[in-house]
PDB file of C-alpha atoms in Angstrom:
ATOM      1  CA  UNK B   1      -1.457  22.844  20.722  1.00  0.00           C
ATOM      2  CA  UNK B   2      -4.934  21.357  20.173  1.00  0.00           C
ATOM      3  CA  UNK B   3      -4.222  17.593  19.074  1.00  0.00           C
ATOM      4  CA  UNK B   4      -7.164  17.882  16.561  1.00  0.00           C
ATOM      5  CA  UNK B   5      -5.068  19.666  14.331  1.00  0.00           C
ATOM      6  CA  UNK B   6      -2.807  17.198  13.702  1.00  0.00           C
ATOM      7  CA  UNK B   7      -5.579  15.416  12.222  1.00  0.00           C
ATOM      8  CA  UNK B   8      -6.298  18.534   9.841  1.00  0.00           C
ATOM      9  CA  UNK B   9      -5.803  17.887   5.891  1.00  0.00           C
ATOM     10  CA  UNK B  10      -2.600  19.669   5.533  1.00  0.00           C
ATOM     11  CA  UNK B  11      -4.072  19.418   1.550  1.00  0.00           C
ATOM     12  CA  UNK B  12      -7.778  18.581   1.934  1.00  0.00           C
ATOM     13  CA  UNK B  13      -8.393  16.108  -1.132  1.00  0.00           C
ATOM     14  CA  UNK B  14     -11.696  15.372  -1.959  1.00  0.00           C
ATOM     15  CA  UNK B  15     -10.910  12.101  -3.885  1.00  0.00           C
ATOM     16  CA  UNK B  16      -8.622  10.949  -0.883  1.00  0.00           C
ATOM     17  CA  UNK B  17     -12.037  12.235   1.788  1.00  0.00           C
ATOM     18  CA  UNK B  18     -14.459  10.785  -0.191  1.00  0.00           C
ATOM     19  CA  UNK B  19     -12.369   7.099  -1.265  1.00  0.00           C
ATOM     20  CA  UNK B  20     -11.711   6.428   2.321  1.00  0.00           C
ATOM     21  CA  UNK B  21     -15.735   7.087   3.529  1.00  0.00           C
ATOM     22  CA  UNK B  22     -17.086   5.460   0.559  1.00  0.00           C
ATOM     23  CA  UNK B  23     -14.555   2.354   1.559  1.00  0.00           C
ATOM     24  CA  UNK B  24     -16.042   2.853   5.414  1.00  0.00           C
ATOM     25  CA  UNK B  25     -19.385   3.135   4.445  1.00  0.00           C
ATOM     26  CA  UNK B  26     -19.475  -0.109   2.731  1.00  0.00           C
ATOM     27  CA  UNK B  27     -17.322  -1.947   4.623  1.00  0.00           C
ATOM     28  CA  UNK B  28     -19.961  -1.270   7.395  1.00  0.00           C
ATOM     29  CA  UNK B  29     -23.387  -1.727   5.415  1.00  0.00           C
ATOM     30  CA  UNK B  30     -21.584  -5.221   3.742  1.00  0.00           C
ATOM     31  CA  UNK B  31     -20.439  -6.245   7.699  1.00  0.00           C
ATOM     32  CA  UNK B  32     -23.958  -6.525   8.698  1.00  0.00           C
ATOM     33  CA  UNK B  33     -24.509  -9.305   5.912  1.00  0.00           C
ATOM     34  CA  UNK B  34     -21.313 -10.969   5.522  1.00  0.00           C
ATOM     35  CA  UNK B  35     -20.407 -11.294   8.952  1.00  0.00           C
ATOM     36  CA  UNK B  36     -16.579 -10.821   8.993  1.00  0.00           C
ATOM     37  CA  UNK B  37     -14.498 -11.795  11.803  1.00  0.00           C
ATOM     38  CA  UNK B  38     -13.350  -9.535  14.478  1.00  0.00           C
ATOM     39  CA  UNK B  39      -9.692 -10.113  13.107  1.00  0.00           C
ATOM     40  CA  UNK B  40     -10.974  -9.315   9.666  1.00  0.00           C
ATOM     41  CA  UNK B  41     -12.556  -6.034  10.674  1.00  0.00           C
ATOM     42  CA  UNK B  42      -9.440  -5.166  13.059  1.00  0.00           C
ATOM     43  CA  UNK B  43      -6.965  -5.674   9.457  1.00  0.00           C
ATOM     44  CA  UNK B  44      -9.563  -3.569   7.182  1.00  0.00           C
ATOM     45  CA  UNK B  45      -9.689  -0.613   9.968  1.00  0.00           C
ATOM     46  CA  UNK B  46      -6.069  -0.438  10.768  1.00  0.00           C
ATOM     47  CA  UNK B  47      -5.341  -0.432   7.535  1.00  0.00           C
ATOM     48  CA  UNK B  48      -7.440   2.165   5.974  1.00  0.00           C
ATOM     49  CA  UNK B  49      -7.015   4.618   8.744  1.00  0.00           C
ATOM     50  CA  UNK B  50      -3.554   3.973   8.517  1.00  0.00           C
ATOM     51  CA  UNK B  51      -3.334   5.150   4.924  1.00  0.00           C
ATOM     52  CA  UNK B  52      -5.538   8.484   5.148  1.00  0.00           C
ATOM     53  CA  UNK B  53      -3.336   9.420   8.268  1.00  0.00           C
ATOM     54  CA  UNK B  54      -0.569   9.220   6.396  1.00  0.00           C
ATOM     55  CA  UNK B  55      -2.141  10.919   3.021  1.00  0.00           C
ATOM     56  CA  UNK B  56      -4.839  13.332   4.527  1.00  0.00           C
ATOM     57  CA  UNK B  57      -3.714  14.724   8.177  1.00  0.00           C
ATOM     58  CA  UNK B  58      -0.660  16.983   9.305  1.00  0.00           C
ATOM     59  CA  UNK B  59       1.427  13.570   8.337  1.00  0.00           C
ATOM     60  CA  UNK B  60       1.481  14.680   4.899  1.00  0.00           C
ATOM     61  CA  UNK B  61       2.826  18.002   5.440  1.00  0.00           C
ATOM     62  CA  UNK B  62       5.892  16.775   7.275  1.00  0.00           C
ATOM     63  CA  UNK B  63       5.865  14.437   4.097  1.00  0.00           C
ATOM     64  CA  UNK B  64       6.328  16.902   1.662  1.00  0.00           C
ATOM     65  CA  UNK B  65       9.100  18.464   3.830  1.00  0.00           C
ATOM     66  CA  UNK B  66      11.113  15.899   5.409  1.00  0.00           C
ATOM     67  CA  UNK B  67      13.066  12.582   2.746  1.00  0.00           C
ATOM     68  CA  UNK B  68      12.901   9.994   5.362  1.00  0.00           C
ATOM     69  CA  UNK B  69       9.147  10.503   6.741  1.00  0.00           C
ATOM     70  CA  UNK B  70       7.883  10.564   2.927  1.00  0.00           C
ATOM     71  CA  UNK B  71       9.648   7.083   3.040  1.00  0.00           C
ATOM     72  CA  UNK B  72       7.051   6.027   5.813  1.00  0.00           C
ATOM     73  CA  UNK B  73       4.380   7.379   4.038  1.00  0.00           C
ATOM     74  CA  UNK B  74       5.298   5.454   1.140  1.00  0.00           C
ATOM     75  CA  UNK B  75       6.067   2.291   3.095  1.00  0.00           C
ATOM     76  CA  UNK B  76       2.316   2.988   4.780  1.00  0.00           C
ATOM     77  CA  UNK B  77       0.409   3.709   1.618  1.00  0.00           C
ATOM     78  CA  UNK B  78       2.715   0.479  -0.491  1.00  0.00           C
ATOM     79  CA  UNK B  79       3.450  -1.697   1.923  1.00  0.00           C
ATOM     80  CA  UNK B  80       1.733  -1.549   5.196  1.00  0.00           C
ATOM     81  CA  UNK B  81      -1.695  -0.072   4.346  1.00  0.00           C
ATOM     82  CA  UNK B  82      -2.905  -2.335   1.909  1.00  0.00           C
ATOM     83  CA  UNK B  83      -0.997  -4.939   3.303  1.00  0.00           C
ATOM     84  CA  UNK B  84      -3.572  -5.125   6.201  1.00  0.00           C
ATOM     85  CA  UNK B  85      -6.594  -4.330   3.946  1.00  0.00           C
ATOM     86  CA  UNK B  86      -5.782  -7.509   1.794  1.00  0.00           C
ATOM     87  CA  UNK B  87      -5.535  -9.781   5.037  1.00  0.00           C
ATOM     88  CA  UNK B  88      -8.944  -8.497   5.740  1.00  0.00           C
ATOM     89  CA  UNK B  89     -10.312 -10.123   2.466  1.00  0.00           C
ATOM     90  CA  UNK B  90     -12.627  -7.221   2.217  1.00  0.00           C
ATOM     91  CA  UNK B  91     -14.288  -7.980  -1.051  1.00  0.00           C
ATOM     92  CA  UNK B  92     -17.400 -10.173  -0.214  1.00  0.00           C
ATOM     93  CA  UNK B  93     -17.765  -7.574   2.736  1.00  0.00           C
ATOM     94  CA  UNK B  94     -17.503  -4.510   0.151  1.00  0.00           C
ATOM     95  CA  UNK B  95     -19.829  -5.874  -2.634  1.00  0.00           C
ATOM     96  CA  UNK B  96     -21.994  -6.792   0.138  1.00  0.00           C
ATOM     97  CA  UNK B  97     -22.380  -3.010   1.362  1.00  0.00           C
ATOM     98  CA  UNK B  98     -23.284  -1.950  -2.327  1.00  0.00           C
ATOM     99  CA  UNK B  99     -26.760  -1.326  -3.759  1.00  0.00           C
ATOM    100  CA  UNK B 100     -27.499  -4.442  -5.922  1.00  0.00           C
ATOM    101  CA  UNK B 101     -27.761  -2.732  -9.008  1.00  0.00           C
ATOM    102  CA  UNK B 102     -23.584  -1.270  -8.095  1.00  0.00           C
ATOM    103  CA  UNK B 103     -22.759  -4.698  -7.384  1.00  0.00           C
ATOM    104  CA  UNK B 104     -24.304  -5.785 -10.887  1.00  0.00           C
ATOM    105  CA  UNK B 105     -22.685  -3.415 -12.974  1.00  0.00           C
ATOM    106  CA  UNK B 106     -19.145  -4.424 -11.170  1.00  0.00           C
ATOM    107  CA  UNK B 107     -19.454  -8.147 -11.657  1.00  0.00           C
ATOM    108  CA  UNK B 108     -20.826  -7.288 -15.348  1.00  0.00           C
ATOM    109  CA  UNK B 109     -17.418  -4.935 -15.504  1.00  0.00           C
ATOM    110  CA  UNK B 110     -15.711  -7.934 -14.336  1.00  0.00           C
ATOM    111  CA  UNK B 111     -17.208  -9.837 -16.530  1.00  0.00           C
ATOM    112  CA  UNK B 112     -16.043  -7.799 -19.465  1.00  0.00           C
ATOM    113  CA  UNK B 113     -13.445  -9.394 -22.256  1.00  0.00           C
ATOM    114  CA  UNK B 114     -10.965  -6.312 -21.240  1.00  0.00           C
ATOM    115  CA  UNK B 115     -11.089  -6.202 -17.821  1.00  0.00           C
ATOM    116  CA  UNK B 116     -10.255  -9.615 -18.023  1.00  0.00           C
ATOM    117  CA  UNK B 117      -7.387  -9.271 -19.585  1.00  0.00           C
ATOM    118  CA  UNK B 118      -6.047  -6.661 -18.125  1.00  0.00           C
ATOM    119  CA  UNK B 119      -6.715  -8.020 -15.129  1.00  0.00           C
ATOM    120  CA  UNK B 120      -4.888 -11.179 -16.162  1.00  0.00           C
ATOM    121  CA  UNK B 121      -1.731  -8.859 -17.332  1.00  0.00           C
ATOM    122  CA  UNK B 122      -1.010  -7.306 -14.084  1.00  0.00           C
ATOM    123  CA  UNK B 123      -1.565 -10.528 -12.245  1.00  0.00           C
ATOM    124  CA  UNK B 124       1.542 -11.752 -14.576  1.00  0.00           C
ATOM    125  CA  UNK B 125       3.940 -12.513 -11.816  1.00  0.00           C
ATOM    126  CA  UNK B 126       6.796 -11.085 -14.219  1.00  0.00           C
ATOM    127  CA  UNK B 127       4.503  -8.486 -14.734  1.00  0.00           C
ATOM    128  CA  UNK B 128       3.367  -7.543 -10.740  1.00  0.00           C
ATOM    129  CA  UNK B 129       6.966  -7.499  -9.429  1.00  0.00           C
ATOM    130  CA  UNK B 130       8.476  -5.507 -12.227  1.00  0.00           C
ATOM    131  CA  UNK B 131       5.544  -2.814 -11.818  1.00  0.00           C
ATOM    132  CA  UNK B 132       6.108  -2.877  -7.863  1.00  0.00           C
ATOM    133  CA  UNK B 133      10.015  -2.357  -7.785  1.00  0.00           C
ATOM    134  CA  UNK B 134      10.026  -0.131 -10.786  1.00  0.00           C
ATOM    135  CA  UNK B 135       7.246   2.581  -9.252  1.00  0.00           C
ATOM    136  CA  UNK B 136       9.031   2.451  -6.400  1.00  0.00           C
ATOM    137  CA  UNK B 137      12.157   3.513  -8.724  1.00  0.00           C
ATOM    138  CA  UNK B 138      10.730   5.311 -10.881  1.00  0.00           C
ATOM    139  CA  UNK B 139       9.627   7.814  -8.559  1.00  0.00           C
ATOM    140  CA  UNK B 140      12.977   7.560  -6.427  1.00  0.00           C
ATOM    141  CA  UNK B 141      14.690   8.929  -9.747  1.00  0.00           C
ATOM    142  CA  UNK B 142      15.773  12.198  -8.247  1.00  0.00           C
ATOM    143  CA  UNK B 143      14.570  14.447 -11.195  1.00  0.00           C
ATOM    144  CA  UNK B 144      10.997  12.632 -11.416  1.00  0.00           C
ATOM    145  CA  UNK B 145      10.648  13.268  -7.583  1.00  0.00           C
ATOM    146  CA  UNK B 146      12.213  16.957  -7.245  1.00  0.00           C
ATOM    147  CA  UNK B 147       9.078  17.354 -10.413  1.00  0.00           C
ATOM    148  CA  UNK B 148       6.605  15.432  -8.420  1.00  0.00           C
ATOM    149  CA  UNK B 149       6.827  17.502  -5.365  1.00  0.00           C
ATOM    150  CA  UNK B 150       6.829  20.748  -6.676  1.00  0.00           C
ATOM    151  CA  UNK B 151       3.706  19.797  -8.364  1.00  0.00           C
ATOM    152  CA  UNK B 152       0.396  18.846  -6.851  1.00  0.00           C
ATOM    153  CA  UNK B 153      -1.282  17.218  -9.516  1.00  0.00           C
ATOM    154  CA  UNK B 154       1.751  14.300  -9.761  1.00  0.00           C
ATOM    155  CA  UNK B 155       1.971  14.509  -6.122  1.00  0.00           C
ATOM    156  CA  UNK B 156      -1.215  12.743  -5.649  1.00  0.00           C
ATOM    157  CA  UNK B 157      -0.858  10.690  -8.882  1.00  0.00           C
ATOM    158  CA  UNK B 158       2.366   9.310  -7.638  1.00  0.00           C
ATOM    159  CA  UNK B 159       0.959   8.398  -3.884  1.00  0.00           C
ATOM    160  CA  UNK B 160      -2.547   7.092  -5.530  1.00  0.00           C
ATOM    161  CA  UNK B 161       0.058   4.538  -8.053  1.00  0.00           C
ATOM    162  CA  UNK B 162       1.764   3.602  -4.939  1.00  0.00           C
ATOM    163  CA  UNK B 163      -1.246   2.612  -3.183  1.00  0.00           C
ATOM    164  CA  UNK B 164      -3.193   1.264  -5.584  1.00  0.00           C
ATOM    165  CA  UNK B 165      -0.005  -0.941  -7.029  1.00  0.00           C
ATOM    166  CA  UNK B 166       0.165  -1.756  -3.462  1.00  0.00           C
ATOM    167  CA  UNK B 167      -3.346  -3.588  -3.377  1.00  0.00           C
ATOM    168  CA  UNK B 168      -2.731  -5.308  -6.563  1.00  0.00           C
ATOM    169  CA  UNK B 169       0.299  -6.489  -5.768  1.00  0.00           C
ATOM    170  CA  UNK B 170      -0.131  -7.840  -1.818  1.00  0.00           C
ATOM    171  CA  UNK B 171      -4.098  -9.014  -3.269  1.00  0.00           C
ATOM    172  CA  UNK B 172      -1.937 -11.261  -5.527  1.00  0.00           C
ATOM    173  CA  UNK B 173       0.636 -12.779  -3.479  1.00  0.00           C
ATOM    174  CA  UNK B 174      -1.500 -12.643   0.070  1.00  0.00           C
ATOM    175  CA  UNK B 175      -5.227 -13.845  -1.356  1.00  0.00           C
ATOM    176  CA  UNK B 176      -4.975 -18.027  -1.016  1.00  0.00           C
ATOM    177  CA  UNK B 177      -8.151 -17.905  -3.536  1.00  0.00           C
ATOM    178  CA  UNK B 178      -8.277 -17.191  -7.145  1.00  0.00           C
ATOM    179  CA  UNK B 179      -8.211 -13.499  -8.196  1.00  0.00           C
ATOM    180  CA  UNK B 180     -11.262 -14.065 -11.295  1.00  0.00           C
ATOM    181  CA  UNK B 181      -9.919 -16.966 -13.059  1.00  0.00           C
ATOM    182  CA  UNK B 182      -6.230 -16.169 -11.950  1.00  0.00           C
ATOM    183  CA  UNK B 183      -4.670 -18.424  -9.496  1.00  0.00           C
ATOM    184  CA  UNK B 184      -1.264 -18.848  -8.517  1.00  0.00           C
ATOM    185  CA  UNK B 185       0.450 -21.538  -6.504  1.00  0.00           C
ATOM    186  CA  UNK B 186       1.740 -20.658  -3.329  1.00  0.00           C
ATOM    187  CA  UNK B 187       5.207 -21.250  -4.290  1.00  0.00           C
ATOM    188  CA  UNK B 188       4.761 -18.823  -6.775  1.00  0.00           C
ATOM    189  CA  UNK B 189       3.437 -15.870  -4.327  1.00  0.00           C
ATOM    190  CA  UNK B 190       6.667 -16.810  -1.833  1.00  0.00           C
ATOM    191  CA  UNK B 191       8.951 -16.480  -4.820  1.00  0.00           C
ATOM    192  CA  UNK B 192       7.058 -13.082  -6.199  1.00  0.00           C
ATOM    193  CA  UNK B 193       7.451 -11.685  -2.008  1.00  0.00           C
ATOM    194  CA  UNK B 194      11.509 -12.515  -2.448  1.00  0.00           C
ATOM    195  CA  UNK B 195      11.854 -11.516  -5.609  1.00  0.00           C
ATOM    196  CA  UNK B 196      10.835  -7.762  -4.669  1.00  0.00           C
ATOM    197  CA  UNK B 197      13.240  -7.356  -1.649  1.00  0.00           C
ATOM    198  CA  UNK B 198      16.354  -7.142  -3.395  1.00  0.00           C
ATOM    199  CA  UNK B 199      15.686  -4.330  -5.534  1.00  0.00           C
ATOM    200  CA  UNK B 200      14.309  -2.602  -2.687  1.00  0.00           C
ATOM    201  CA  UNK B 201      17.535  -3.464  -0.659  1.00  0.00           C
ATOM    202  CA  UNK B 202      19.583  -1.985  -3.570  1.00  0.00           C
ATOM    203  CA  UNK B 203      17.670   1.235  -3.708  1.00  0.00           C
ATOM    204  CA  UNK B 204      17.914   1.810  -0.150  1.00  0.00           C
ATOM    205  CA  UNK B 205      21.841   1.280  -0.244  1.00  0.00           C
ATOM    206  CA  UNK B 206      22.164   3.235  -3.255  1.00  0.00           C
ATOM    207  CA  UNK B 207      20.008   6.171  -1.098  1.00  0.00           C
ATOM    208  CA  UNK B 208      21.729   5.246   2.189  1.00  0.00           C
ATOM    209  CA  UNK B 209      25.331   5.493   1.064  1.00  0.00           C
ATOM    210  CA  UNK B 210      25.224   8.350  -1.527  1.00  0.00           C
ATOM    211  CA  UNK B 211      27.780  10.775  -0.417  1.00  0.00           C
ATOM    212  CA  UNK B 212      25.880  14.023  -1.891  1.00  0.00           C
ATOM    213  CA  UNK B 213      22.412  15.262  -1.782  1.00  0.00           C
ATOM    214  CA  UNK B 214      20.102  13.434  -3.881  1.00  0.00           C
ATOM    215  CA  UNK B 215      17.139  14.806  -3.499  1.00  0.00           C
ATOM    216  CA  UNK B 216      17.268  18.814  -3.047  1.00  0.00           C
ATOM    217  CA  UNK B 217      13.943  19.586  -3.190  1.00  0.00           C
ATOM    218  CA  UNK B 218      13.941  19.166   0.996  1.00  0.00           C
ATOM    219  CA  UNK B 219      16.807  22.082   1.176  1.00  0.00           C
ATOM    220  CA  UNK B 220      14.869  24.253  -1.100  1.00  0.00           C
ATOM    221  CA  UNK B 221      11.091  23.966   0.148  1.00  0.00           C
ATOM    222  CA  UNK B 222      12.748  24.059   4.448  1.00  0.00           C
ATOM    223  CA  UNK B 223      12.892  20.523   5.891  1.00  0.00           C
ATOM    224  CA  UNK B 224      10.342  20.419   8.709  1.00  0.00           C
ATOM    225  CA  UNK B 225      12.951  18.738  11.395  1.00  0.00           C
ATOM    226  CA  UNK B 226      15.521  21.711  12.145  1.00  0.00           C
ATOM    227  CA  UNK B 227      19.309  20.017  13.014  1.00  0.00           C
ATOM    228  CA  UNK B 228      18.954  16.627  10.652  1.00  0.00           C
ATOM    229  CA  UNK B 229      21.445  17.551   7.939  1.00  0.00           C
ATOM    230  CA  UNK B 230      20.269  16.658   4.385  1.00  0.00           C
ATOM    231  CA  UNK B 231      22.665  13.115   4.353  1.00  0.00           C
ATOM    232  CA  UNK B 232      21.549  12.263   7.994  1.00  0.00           C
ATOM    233  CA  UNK B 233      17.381  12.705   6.774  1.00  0.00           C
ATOM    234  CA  UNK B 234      18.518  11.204   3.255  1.00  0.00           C
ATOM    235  CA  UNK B 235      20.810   8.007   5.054  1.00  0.00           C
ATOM    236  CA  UNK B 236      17.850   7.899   7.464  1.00  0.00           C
ATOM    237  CA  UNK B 237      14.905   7.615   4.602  1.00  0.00           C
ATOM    238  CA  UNK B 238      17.275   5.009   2.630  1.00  0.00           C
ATOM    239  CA  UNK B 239      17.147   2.538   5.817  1.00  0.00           C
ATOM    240  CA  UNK B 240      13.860   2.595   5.324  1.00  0.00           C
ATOM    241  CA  UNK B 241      13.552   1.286   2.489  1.00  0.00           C
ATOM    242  CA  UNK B 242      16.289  -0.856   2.595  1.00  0.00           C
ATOM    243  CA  UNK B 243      15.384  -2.550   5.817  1.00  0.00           C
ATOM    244  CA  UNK B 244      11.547  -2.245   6.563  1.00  0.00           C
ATOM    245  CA  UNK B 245      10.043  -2.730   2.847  1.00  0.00           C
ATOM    246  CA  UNK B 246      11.956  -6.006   2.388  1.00  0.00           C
ATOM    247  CA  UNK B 247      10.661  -6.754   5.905  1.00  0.00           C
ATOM    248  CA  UNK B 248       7.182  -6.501   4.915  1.00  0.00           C
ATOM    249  CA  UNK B 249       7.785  -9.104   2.441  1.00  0.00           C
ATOM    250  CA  UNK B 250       9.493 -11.559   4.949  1.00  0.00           C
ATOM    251  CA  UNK B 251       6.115 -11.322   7.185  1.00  0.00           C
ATOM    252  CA  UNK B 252       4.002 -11.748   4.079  1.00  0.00           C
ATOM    253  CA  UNK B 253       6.169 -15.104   3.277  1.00  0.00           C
ATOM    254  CA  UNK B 254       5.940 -16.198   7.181  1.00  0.00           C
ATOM    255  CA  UNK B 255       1.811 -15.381   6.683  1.00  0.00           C
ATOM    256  CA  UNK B 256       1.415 -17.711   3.032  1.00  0.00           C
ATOM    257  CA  UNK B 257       3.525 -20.669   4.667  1.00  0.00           C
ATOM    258  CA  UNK B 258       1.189 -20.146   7.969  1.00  0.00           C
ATOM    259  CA  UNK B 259      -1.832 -20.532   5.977  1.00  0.00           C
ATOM    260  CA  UNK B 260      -0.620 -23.637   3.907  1.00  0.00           C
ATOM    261  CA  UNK B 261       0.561 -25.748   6.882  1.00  0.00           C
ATOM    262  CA  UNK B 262      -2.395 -25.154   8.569  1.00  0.00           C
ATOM    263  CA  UNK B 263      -5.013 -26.824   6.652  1.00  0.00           C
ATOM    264  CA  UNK B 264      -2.448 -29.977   5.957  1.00  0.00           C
ATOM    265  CA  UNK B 265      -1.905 -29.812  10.188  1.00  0.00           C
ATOM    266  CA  UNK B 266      -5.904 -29.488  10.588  1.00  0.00           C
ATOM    267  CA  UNK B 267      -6.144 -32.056   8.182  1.00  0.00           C
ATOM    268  CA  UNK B 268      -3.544 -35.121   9.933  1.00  0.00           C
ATOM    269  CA  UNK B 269      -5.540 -33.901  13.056  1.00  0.00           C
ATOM    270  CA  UNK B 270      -8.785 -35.145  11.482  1.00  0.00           C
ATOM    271  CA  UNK B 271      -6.619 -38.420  10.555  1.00  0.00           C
ATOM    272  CA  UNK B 272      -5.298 -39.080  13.274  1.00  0.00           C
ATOM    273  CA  UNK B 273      -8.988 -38.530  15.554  1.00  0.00           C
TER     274      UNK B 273
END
């Protein structure tokens, strides 16, 4: 079989095409002046071609058809995706790539009483972790997702909320900066990274040790694996998210601690020279 066709939309999306080359496009106008590391542009690539695999290729057919791969797309597109995109710190690089009269009407958006507030809402610690364990939930709750695959339109709302909760939440906890005039310590960031494992780690259990068939939709649509029973794909897709989401926040504790002893190491260096 021709190996471009795995890269084929399964569902061509034109907000999903035209997001990820708007993203590319500026990301390589705004590289030109801003001058990002190689590292930086190595994070912001993986990670956006990471998440349109996952949400715009043969990936998402196999999605729709198999419990335990739609877990990796949803540990790609709320975890790992914009997990790497935040480590890029793509934002100077982005505005940079924008005509200057875009990039005035975003920082006069920012600038907006609203915004700000909003803004300051879901940067609520409280507020962030509740939102990222409970979407996760929320669409885990086997009558919202048996609705949410049968129907396009919440499809696509439910994987755009999981990305875009994703940014928001790993921008909060992984930028060392302020986010506008929100800035958290970085004990607070470590303690919002643990406090969203456990729920995950219950989820997955729940999923992982349920002794009937949660969600049915796979059985009635044709799973696209032949020979995984329905447990074995749903036991399989609740390791997942037991396991590798509560990873992902490990790492991102191991990468704030990283960054914090370094300048205080840099610093005794200096000192000590």
């Amino acid at each position: 079989m021709d190996w471009l066709y795995w890269f084929k939309p399964w569902e061509a999306s034109i907000l999903v095409a035209g997001a990820t080359a708007v993203a590319a496009i500026l990301f390589l106008k705004g590289s030109a002046r801003s001058k990002p590391s190689f590292q930086q542009k190595s994070y912001f690539w993986a990670g956006l071609v990471s998440v349109y695999l996952v949400s715009h290729t043969q990936f998402d057919y196999y999605s729709e058809h198999q419990f335990f791969i739609h877990r990796l797309q949803h540990l790609v597109l709320h975890h790992l995706g914009p997990f790497l995109i935040v480590l890029s710190r793509p934002s100077a690089t982005l505005l940079g790539g924008m005509p200057p009269r875009i990039r005035r009407v975003f920082r006069l958006m920012a600038g907006w009483r609203p915004v700000q507030h909003l803004i300051r809402a879901l940067c609520n610690p409280i507020v962030a972790v509740t939102l990222f364990c409970g979407l996760i939930g929320f669409w885990l709750l086997p009558a919202i997702h048996f609705t949410a695959m049968i129907d396009w339109r919440l499809y696509r709302l439910m994987n755009w909320s999981m990305f875009v909760n994703g940014l928001i939440f790993w921008g909060l906890v992984l930028h060392p900066g302020p986010i506008l005039s929100v800035r958290l310590s970085p004990g607070s960031r470590i303690v919002m990274m643990l406090a969203v494992a456990p729920p995950q780690i219950v989820m997955g259990a729940i999923i992982f040790f349920a002794s009937q068939e949660l969600y049915p939709i796979y059985t009635i649509c044709g799973r696209a694996i032949g020979g995984l029973s329905a447990l074995a794909d749903q036991q399989i897709g609740g390791i997942i998210l037991w396991i590798h989401g509560a990873m992902m926040s490990a790492i991102g504790v191991l990468i704030v601690v990283r960054n914090e002893l370094m300048p205080r190491k840099h610093v005794r260096q200096e000192q000590s020279s």
